[in-house]
JSON list of C-alpha atoms in Angstrom, two decimals:
[
{"chain": "A", "resi": 149, "resn": "MET", "atom": "CA", "xyz": [0.00, 0.00, 0.00]},
{"chain": "A", "resi": 150, "resn": "GLU", "atom": "CA", "xyz": [2.93, 2.33, 0.67]},
{"chain": "A", "resi": 151, "resn": "ALA", "atom": "CA", "xyz": [4.29, 1.71, -2.84]},
{"chain": "A", "resi": 152, "resn": "ALA", "atom": "CA", "xyz": [0.81, 2.42, -4.18]},
{"chain": "A", "resi": 153, "resn": "LEU", "atom": "CA", "xyz": [0.76, 5.77, -2.38]},
{"chain": "A", "resi": 154, "resn": "ASP", "atom": "CA", "xyz": [4.17, 6.70, -3.76]},
{"chain": "A", "resi": 155, "resn": "LEU", "atom": "CA", "xyz": [3.15, 5.91, -7.33]},
{"chain": "A", "resi": 156, "resn": "LEU", "atom": "CA", "xyz": [-0.28, 7.49, -6.97]},
{"chain": "A", "resi": 157, "resn": "SER", "atom": "CA", "xyz": [1.19, 10.72, -5.71]},
{"chain": "A", "resi": 158, "resn": "GLU", "atom": "CA", "xyz": [3.47, 10.92, -8.73]},
{"chain": "A", "resi": 159, "resn": "ARG", "atom": "CA", "xyz": [0.99, 10.03, -11.47]},
{"chain": "A", "resi": 160, "resn": "GLY", "atom": "CA", "xyz": [-2.54, 9.58, -10.25]},
{"chain": "A", "resi": 161, "resn": "ASP", "atom": "CA", "xyz": [-4.41, 6.31, -10.47]},
{"chain": "A", "resi": 162, "resn": "GLU", "atom": "CA", "xyz": [-4.44, 6.21, -14.25]},
{"chain": "A", "resi": 163, "resn": "GLY", "atom": "CA", "xyz": [-0.65, 6.30, -14.38]},
{"chain": "A", "resi": 164, "resn": "VAL", "atom": "CA", "xyz": [0.00, 3.24, -12.22]},
{"chain": "A", "resi": 165, "resn": "THR", "atom": "CA", "xyz": [0.36, -0.19, -13.75]},
{"chain": "A", "resi": 166, "resn": "LEU", "atom": "CA", "xyz": [0.11, -3.46, -11.87]},
{"chain": "A", "resi": 167, "resn": "ARG", "atom": "CA", "xyz": [3.59, -4.55, -12.96]},
{"chain": "A", "resi": 168, "resn": "GLU", "atom": "CA", "xyz": [5.14, -1.25, -11.90]},
{"chain": "A", "resi": 169, "resn": "LEU", "atom": "CA", "xyz": [3.41, -1.40, -8.53]},
{"chain": "A", "resi": 170, "resn": "THR", "atom": "CA", "xyz": [4.44, -4.97, -7.79]},
{"chain": "A", "resi": 171, "resn": "ASP", "atom": "CA", "xyz": [8.03, -4.20, -8.82]},
{"chain": "A", "resi": 172, "resn": "ALA", "atom": "CA", "xyz": [8.10, -1.16, -6.50]},
{"chain": "A", "resi": 173, "resn": "ALA", "atom": "CA", "xyz": [6.60, -3.19, -3.63]},
{"chain": "A", "resi": 174, "resn": "GLY", "atom": "CA", "xyz": [8.78, -6.25, -4.20]},
{"chain": "A", "resi": 175, "resn": "ALA", "atom": "CA", "xyz": [5.65, -8.36, -4.55]},
{"chain": "A", "resi": 176, "resn": "ASN", "atom": "CA", "xyz": [4.23, -10.57, -7.26]},
{"chain": "A", "resi": 177, "resn": "VAL", "atom": "CA", "xyz": [1.20, -9.88, -9.41]},
{"chain": "A", "resi": 178, "resn": "ALA", "atom": "CA", "xyz": [-0.77, -12.77, -7.91]},
{"chain": "A", "resi": 179, "resn": "ALA", "atom": "CA", "xyz": [-0.39, -11.25, -4.42]},
{"chain": "A", "resi": 180, "resn": "VAL", "atom": "CA", "xyz": [-2.39, -8.18, -5.48]},
{"chain": "A", "resi": 181, "resn": "SER", "atom": "CA", "xyz": [-5.25, -10.32, -6.76]},
{"chain": "A", "resi": 182, "resn": "TYR", "atom": "CA", "xyz": [-5.16, -12.55, -3.71]},
{"chain": "A", "resi": 183, "resn": "HIS", "atom": "CA", "xyz": [-5.07, -9.77, -1.09]},
{"chain": "A", "resi": 184, "resn": "PHE", "atom": "CA", "xyz": [-7.00, -6.98, -2.81]},
{"chain": "A", "resi": 185, "resn": "GLY", "atom": "CA", "xyz": [-8.91, -8.49, -5.73]},
{"chain": "A", "resi": 186, "resn": "SER", "atom": "CA", "xyz": [-7.69, -5.92, -8.25]},
{"chain": "A", "resi": 187, "resn": "LEU", "atom": "CA", "xyz": [-5.23, -3.12, -8.82]},
{"chain": "A", "resi": 188, "resn": "GLN", "atom": "CA", "xyz": [-8.02, -0.56, -8.43]},
{"chain": "A", "resi": 189, "resn": "ALA", "atom": "CA", "xyz": [-9.10, -2.04, -5.10]},
{"chain": "A", "resi": 190, "resn": "LEU", "atom": "CA", "xyz": [-5.50, -1.80, -3.86]},
{"chain": "A", "resi": 191, "resn": "LEU", "atom": "CA", "xyz": [-5.20, 1.82, -5.02]},
{"chain": "A", "resi": 192, "resn": "ASP", "atom": "CA", "xyz": [-8.55, 2.75, -3.44]},
{"chain": "A", "resi": 193, "resn": "GLY", "atom": "CA", "xyz": [-7.54, 1.01, -0.22]},
{"chain": "A", "resi": 194, "resn": "ALA", "atom": "CA", "xyz": [-4.23, 2.89, -0.07]},
{"chain": "A", "resi": 195, "resn": "ILE", "atom": "CA", "xyz": [-5.96, 6.23, -0.54]},
{"chain": "A", "resi": 196, "resn": "GLU", "atom": "CA", "xyz": [-8.65, 5.43, 2.02]},
{"chain": "A", "resi": 197, "resn": "ASP", "atom": "CA", "xyz": [-6.06, 4.30, 4.56]},
{"chain": "A", "resi": 198, "resn": "ALA", "atom": "CA", "xyz": [-4.13, 7.54, 4.14]},
{"chain": "A", "resi": 199, "resn": "LEU", "atom": "CA", "xyz": [-7.32, 9.58, 4.46]},
{"chain": "A", "resi": 200, "resn": "GLU", "atom": "CA", "xyz": [-8.35, 7.74, 7.63]},
{"chain": "A", "resi": 201, "resn": "ARG", "atom": "CA", "xyz": [-4.96, 8.41, 9.24]},
{"chain": "A", "resi": 202, "resn": "TYR", "atom": "CA", "xyz": [-5.23, 12.08, 8.32]},
{"chain": "A", "resi": 203, "resn": "LEU", "atom": "CA", "xyz": [-8.78, 12.40, 9.63]},
{"chain": "A", "resi": 204, "resn": "ASP", "atom": "CA", "xyz": [-7.83, 10.60, 12.87]},
{"chain": "A", "resi": 205, "resn": "ALA", "atom": "CA", "xyz": [-4.98, 13.06, 13.46]},
{"chain": "A", "resi": 206, "resn": "GLN", "atom": "CA", "xyz": [-7.13, 16.07, 12.62]},
{"chain": "A", "resi": 207, "resn": "GLN", "atom": "CA", "xyz": [-10.04, 14.90, 14.78]},
{"chain": "A", "resi": 208, "resn": "GLU", "atom": "CA", "xyz": [-7.72, 14.24, 17.72]},
{"chain": "A", "resi": 209, "resn": "ALA", "atom": "CA", "xyz": [-6.10, 17.67, 17.46]},
{"chain": "A", "resi": 210, "resn": "VAL", "atom": "CA", "xyz": [-9.38, 19.58, 17.11]},
{"chain": "A", "resi": 211, "resn": "SER", "atom": "CA", "xyz": [-11.20, 17.56, 19.79]},
{"chain": "A", "resi": 212, "resn": "ALA", "atom": "CA", "xyz": [-8.48, 18.38, 22.32]},
{"chain": "A", "resi": 213, "resn": "LEU", "atom": "CA", "xyz": [-9.39, 22.09, 22.17]},
{"chain": "A", "resi": 214, "resn": "GLY", "atom": "CA", "xyz": [-11.87, 23.83, 24.42]},
{"chain": "A", "resi": 215, "resn": "PRO", "atom": "CA", "xyz": [-13.93, 27.03, 24.17]},
{"chain": "A", "resi": 216, "resn": "GLU", "atom": "CA", "xyz": [-11.05, 29.05, 25.64]},
{"chain": "A", "resi": 217, "resn": "SER", "atom": "CA", "xyz": [-8.85, 28.17, 22.63]},
{"chain": "A", "resi": 218, "resn": "THR", "atom": "CA", "xyz": [-7.71, 31.05, 20.48]},
{"chain": "A", "resi": 219, "resn": "LEU", "atom": "CA", "xyz": [-8.46, 31.27, 16.79]},
{"chain": "A", "resi": 220, "resn": "GLU", "atom": "CA", "xyz": [-4.78, 30.57, 16.11]},
{"chain": "A", "resi": 221, "resn": "GLU", "atom": "CA", "xyz": [-4.94, 27.42, 18.26]},
{"chain": "A", "resi": 222, "resn": "VAL", "atom": "CA", "xyz": [-7.97, 26.24, 16.30]},
{"chain": "A", "resi": 223, "resn": "ALA", "atom": "CA", "xyz": [-6.16, 26.95, 13.02]},
{"chain": "A", "resi": 224, "resn": "ALA", "atom": "CA", "xyz": [-3.04, 25.13, 14.24]},
{"chain": "A", "resi": 225, "resn": "ALA", "atom": "CA", "xyz": [-5.00, 22.05, 15.32]},
{"chain": "A", "resi": 226, "resn": "PHE", "atom": "CA", "xyz": [-6.91, 21.99, 12.03]},
{"chain": "A", "resi": 227, "resn": "ALA", "atom": "CA", "xyz": [-3.75, 22.40, 9.92]},
{"chain": "A", "resi": 228, "resn": "ARG", "atom": "CA", "xyz": [-1.21, 20.43, 11.95]},
{"chain": "A", "resi": 229, "resn": "PRO", "atom": "CA", "xyz": [-1.73, 17.01, 10.28]},
{"chain": "A", "resi": 230, "resn": "MET", "atom": "CA", "xyz": [-1.14, 18.52, 6.83]},
{"chain": "A", "resi": 231, "resn": "ILE", "atom": "CA", "xyz": [1.78, 20.65, 8.03]},
{"chain": "A", "resi": 232, "resn": "SER", "atom": "CA", "xyz": [3.34, 17.58, 9.60]},
{"chain": "A", "resi": 233, "resn": "ALA", "atom": "CA", "xyz": [2.99, 15.54, 6.41]},
{"chain": "A", "resi": 234, "resn": "LEU", "atom": "CA", "xyz": [4.38, 18.32, 4.22]},
{"chain": "A", "resi": 235, "resn": "THR", "atom": "CA", "xyz": [7.40, 18.98, 6.42]},
{"chain": "A", "resi": 236, "resn": "LYS", "atom": "CA", "xyz": [8.22, 15.28, 6.79]},
{"chain": "A", "resi": 237, "resn": "GLY", "atom": "CA", "xyz": [8.13, 14.84, 3.03]},
{"chain": "A", "resi": 238, "resn": "GLY", "atom": "CA", "xyz": [8.57, 11.37, 1.59]},
{"chain": "A", "resi": 239, "resn": "ARG", "atom": "CA", "xyz": [5.69, 8.98, 2.03]},
{"chain": "A", "resi": 240, "resn": "ASP", "atom": "CA", "xyz": [3.83, 11.31, 4.38]},
{"chain": "A", "resi": 241, "resn": "ARG", "atom": "CA", "xyz": [3.75, 14.03, 1.73]},
{"chain": "A", "resi": 242, "resn": "ALA", "atom": "CA", "xyz": [2.98, 11.44, -0.95]},
{"chain": "A", "resi": 243, "resn": "ALA", "atom": "CA", "xyz": [-0.02, 10.25, 1.04]},
{"chain": "A", "resi": 244, "resn": "MET", "atom": "CA", "xyz": [-1.37, 13.79, 1.41]},
{"chain": "A", "resi": 245, "resn": "ARG", "atom": "CA", "xyz": [-0.81, 14.52, -2.29]},
{"chain": "A", "resi": 246, "resn": "THR", "atom": "CA", "xyz": [-2.78, 11.39, -3.10]},
{"chain": "A", "resi": 247, "resn": "VAL", "atom": "CA", "xyz": [-5.60, 12.19, -0.69]},
{"chain": "A", "resi": 248, "resn": "ALA", "atom": "CA", "xyz": [-5.77, 15.79, -1.95]},
{"chain": "A", "resi": 249, "resn": "ARG", "atom": "CA", "xyz": [-5.93, 14.60, -5.56]},
{"chain": "A", "resi": 250, "resn": "ALA", "atom": "CA", "xyz": [-8.67, 12.07, -4.77]},
{"chain": "A", "resi": 251, "resn": "ALA", "atom": "CA", "xyz": [-10.67, 14.69, -2.84]},
{"chain": "A", "resi": 252, "resn": "ILE", "atom": "CA", "xyz": [-11.15, 16.66, -6.05]},
{"chain": "A", "resi": 253, "resn": "ASP", "atom": "CA", "xyz": [-13.08, 13.77, -7.60]},
{"chain": "A", "resi": 254, "resn": "PRO", "atom": "CA", "xyz": [-13.76, 11.30, -4.78]},
{"chain": "A", "resi": 255, "resn": "PRO", "atom": "CA", "xyz": [-13.86, 7.63, -5.69]},
{"chain": "A", "resi": 256, "resn": "LYS", "atom": "CA", "xyz": [-17.00, 5.56, -5.16]},
{"chain": "A", "resi": 257, "resn": "GLY", "atom": "CA", "xyz": [-17.63, 4.81, -1.54]},
{"chain": "A", "resi": 258, "resn": "TRP", "atom": "CA", "xyz": [-16.02, 7.97, -0.18]},
{"chain": "A", "resi": 259, "resn": "ASP", "atom": "CA", "xyz": [-19.40, 9.14, 1.03]},
{"chain": "A", "resi": 260, "resn": "ARG", "atom": "CA", "xyz": [-18.73, 6.83, 3.99]},
{"chain": "A", "resi": 261, "resn": "PHE", "atom": "CA", "xyz": [-16.28, 9.52, 5.18]},
{"chain": "A", "resi": 262, "resn": "ASP", "atom": "CA", "xyz": [-18.94, 12.26, 5.12]},
{"chain": "A", "resi": 263, "resn": "ALA", "atom": "CA", "xyz": [-19.76, 11.79, 8.80]},
{"chain": "A", "resi": 264, "resn": "ARG", "atom": "CA", "xyz": [-16.07, 12.16, 9.72]},
{"chain": "A", "resi": 265, "resn": "PHE", "atom": "CA", "xyz": [-15.70, 15.34, 7.67]},
{"chain": "A", "resi": 266, "resn": "ASP", "atom": "CA", "xyz": [-18.97, 16.67, 9.11]},
{"chain": "A", "resi": 267, "resn": "GLN", "atom": "CA", "xyz": [-17.86, 15.93, 12.68]},
{"chain": "A", "resi": 268, "resn": "ILE", "atom": "CA", "xyz": [-14.53, 17.71, 12.26]},
{"chain": "A", "resi": 269, "resn": "ARG", "atom": "CA", "xyz": [-16.25, 20.70, 10.65]},
{"chain": "A", "resi": 270, "resn": "ALA", "atom": "CA", "xyz": [-18.83, 20.77, 13.44]},
{"chain": "A", "resi": 271, "resn": "ASP", "atom": "CA", "xyz": [-16.07, 20.74, 16.05]},
{"chain": "A", "resi": 272, "resn": "VAL", "atom": "CA", "xyz": [-14.23, 23.55, 14.29]},
{"chain": "A", "resi": 273, "resn": "VAL", "atom": "CA", "xyz": [-17.43, 25.58, 13.90]},
{"chain": "A", "resi": 274, "resn": "ARG", "atom": "CA", "xyz": [-18.27, 25.06, 17.59]},
{"chain": "A", "resi": 275, "resn": "LEU", "atom": "CA", "xyz": [-14.86, 26.49, 18.51]},
{"chain": "A", "resi": 276, "resn": "LEU", "atom": "CA", "xyz": [-15.03, 29.31, 15.99]},
{"chain": "A", "resi": 277, "resn": "LYS", "atom": "CA", "xyz": [-18.54, 30.30, 17.06]},
{"chain": "A", "resi": 278, "resn": "VAL", "atom": "CA", "xyz": [-17.14, 31.28, 20.48]},
{"chain": "A", "resi": 279, "resn": "LYS", "atom": "CA", "xyz": [-14.65, 33.67, 18.86]},
{"chain": "A", "resi": 280, "resn": "LEU", "atom": "CA", "xyz": [-16.78, 34.77, 15.90]},
{"chain": "A", "resi": 281, "resn": "SER", "atom": "CA", "xyz": [-20.25, 34.89, 17.41]},
{"chain": "A", "resi": 282, "resn": "ASP", "atom": "CA", "xyz": [-21.55, 37.31, 14.77]},
{"chain": "A", "resi": 283, "resn": "VAL", "atom": "CA", "xyz": [-20.81, 34.90, 11.89]},
{"chain": "A", "resi": 284, "resn": "LYS", "atom": "CA", "xyz": [-23.46, 32.39, 10.86]},
{"chain": "A", "resi": 285, "resn": "PRO", "atom": "CA", "xyz": [-22.54, 28.69, 11.14]},
{"chain": "A", "resi": 286, "resn": "ARG", "atom": "CA", "xyz": [-23.05, 28.20, 7.40]},
{"chain": "A", "resi": 287, "resn": "GLU", "atom": "CA", "xyz": [-20.39, 30.81, 6.66]},
{"chain": "A", "resi": 288, "resn": "LEU", "atom": "CA", "xyz": [-18.05, 29.27, 9.24]},
{"chain": "A", "resi": 289, "resn": "ILE", "atom": "CA", "xyz": [-18.44, 25.91, 7.47]},
{"chain": "A", "resi": 290, "resn": "PHE", "atom": "CA", "xyz": [-17.60, 27.61, 4.18]},
{"chain": "A", "resi": 291, "resn": "ARG", "atom": "CA", "xyz": [-14.49, 29.19, 5.69]},
{"chain": "A", "resi": 292, "resn": "THR", "atom": "CA", "xyz": [-13.43, 25.84, 7.14]},
{"chain": "A", "resi": 293, "resn": "ARG", "atom": "CA", "xyz": [-13.83, 24.17, 3.75]},
{"chain": "A", "resi": 294, "resn": "CYS", "atom": "CA", "xyz": [-11.81, 26.95, 2.09]},
{"chain": "A", "resi": 295, "resn": "ALA", "atom": "CA", "xyz": [-9.02, 26.53, 4.64]},
{"chain": "A", "resi": 296, "resn": "ALA", "atom": "CA", "xyz": [-9.04, 22.77, 3.98]},
{"chain": "A", "resi": 297, "resn": "GLY", "atom": "CA", "xyz": [-8.87, 23.43, 0.24]},
{"chain": "A", "resi": 298, "resn": "MET", "atom": "CA", "xyz": [-5.86, 25.67, 0.69]},
{"chain": "A", "resi": 299, "resn": "LEU", "atom": "CA", "xyz": [-4.09, 22.99, 2.71]},
{"chain": "A", "resi": 300, "resn": "ASN", "atom": "CA", "xyz": [-4.87, 20.41, 0.01]},
{"chain": "A", "resi": 301, "resn": "TRP", "atom": "CA", "xyz": [-3.52, 22.79, -2.62]},
{"chain": "A", "resi": 302, "resn": "LEU", "atom": "CA", "xyz": [-0.24, 23.03, -0.70]},
{"chain": "A", "resi": 303, "resn": "ALA", "atom": "CA", "xyz": [0.15, 19.27, -1.04]},
{"chain": "A", "resi": 304, "resn": "HIS", "atom": "CA", "xyz": [0.40, 19.75, -4.83]},
{"chain": "A", "resi": 305, "resn": "ALA", "atom": "CA", "xyz": [1.82, 23.21, -5.33]},
{"chain": "A", "resi": 306, "resn": "PRO", "atom": "CA", "xyz": [5.56, 23.75, -5.79]},
{"chain": "A", "resi": 307, "resn": "ILE", "atom": "CA", "xyz": [5.55, 25.97, -2.71]},
{"chain": "A", "resi": 308, "resn": "GLY", "atom": "CA", "xyz": [4.33, 22.98, -0.69]},
{"chain": "A", "resi": 309, "resn": "ALA", "atom": "CA", "xyz": [7.52, 21.11, -1.60]},
{"chain": "A", "resi": 310, "resn": "GLU", "atom": "CA", "xyz": [9.50, 23.96, -0.04]},
{"chain": "A", "resi": 311, "resn": "LEU", "atom": "CA", "xyz": [7.98, 23.04, 3.31]},
{"chain": "A", "resi": 312, "resn": "SER", "atom": "CA", "xyz": [9.87, 19.75, 3.35]},
{"chain": "A", "resi": 313, "resn": "ASP", "atom": "CA", "xyz": [13.06, 21.76, 3.83]},
{"chain": "A", "resi": 314, "resn": "MET", "atom": "CA", "xyz": [11.91, 23.35, 7.08]},
{"chain": "A", "resi": 315, "resn": "SER", "atom": "CA", "xyz": [11.00, 22.28, 10.57]},
{"chain": "A", "resi": 316, "resn": "GLU", "atom": "CA", "xyz": [7.40, 21.61, 11.46]},
{"chain": "A", "resi": 317, "resn": "LYS", "atom": "CA", "xyz": [7.55, 24.45, 13.98]},
{"chain": "A", "resi": 318, "resn": "ARG", "atom": "CA", "xyz": [8.74, 26.96, 11.36]},
{"chain": "A", "resi": 319, "resn": "ALA", "atom": "CA", "xyz": [6.15, 25.79, 8.82]},
{"chain": "A", "resi": 320, "resn": "GLU", "atom": "CA", "xyz": [3.47, 26.14, 11.48]},
{"chain": "A", "resi": 321, "resn": "ARG", "atom": "CA", "xyz": [4.62, 29.71, 12.21]},
{"chain": "A", "resi": 322, "resn": "LEU", "atom": "CA", "xyz": [4.22, 30.51, 8.52]},
{"chain": "A", "resi": 323, "resn": "LEU", "atom": "CA", "xyz": [0.96, 28.71, 7.81]},
{"chain": "A", "resi": 324, "resn": "VAL", "atom": "CA", "xyz": [-1.14, 29.05, 10.97]},
{"chain": "A", "resi": 325, "resn": "PRO", "atom": "CA", "xyz": [-1.69, 32.81, 10.52]},
{"chain": "A", "resi": 326, "resn": "ILE", "atom": "CA", "xyz": [-2.85, 32.16, 6.95]},
{"chain": "A", "resi": 327, "resn": "VAL", "atom": "CA", "xyz": [-5.27, 29.42, 8.01]},
{"chain": "A", "resi": 328, "resn": "ALA", "atom": "CA", "xyz": [-6.45, 31.57, 10.94]},
{"chain": "A", "resi": 329, "resn": "GLY", "atom": "CA", "xyz": [-7.05, 34.43, 8.50]},
{"chain": "A", "resi": 330, "resn": "ALA", "atom": "CA", "xyz": [-9.18, 32.18, 6.29]},
{"chain": "A", "resi": 331, "resn": "LEU", "atom": "CA", "xyz": [-11.18, 31.10, 9.32]},
{"chain": "A", "resi": 332, "resn": "ARG", "atom": "CA", "xyz": [-11.47, 34.65, 10.65]},
{"chain": "A", "resi": 333, "resn": "GLY", "atom": "CA", "xyz": [-12.64, 36.13, 7.36]},
{"chain": "A", "resi": 334, "resn": "THR", "atom": "CA", "xyz": [-13.66, 39.75, 7.39]},
{"chain": "A", "resi": 335, "resn": "SER", "atom": "CA", "xyz": [-15.40, 41.41, 10.27]},
{"chain": "A", "resi": 336, "resn": "SER", "atom": "CA", "xyz": [-17.88, 43.14, 7.94]},
{"chain": "A", "resi": 337, "resn": "GLY", "atom": "CA", "xyz": [-19.67, 39.81, 7.44]}
]
């Protein structure tokens, strides 16, 4: 599955062949059929596994915050899993690139993650509502989705690759104010 993530992040699912994947994984072609049923099932499974790990980390970080949390702390918790993956580079970045690419046109069955996305958004909105009481929840959801889109974009953009050359702490200092700004929006509503 790790080899699948590496190849997917480079080329997308239409650029990965079974032979190439098995060579990269040091496995045989029959093993893919036996364990996954098909190349597509293996690719979908790799993407879903990466997404679940990301959502687990994001949910844990956001759930740990309370109503006294600052907007910057909310932004940091929301962004930290992506920042961590981008600064680590390698397979972590590859996984986020793959998840970000799949999120643009989600594969069949991804609606099973809707409740997870909704829960994280609801937790973020609950925290933001304390700080931005004059903003309607629907707009806070929109801002949260925009912030998530920006983080996904970083996984693909050349500037995102620059993050792998810096510490997680430095990347957080650069990105958290930007994410907080997206969440804050304008005060004119």
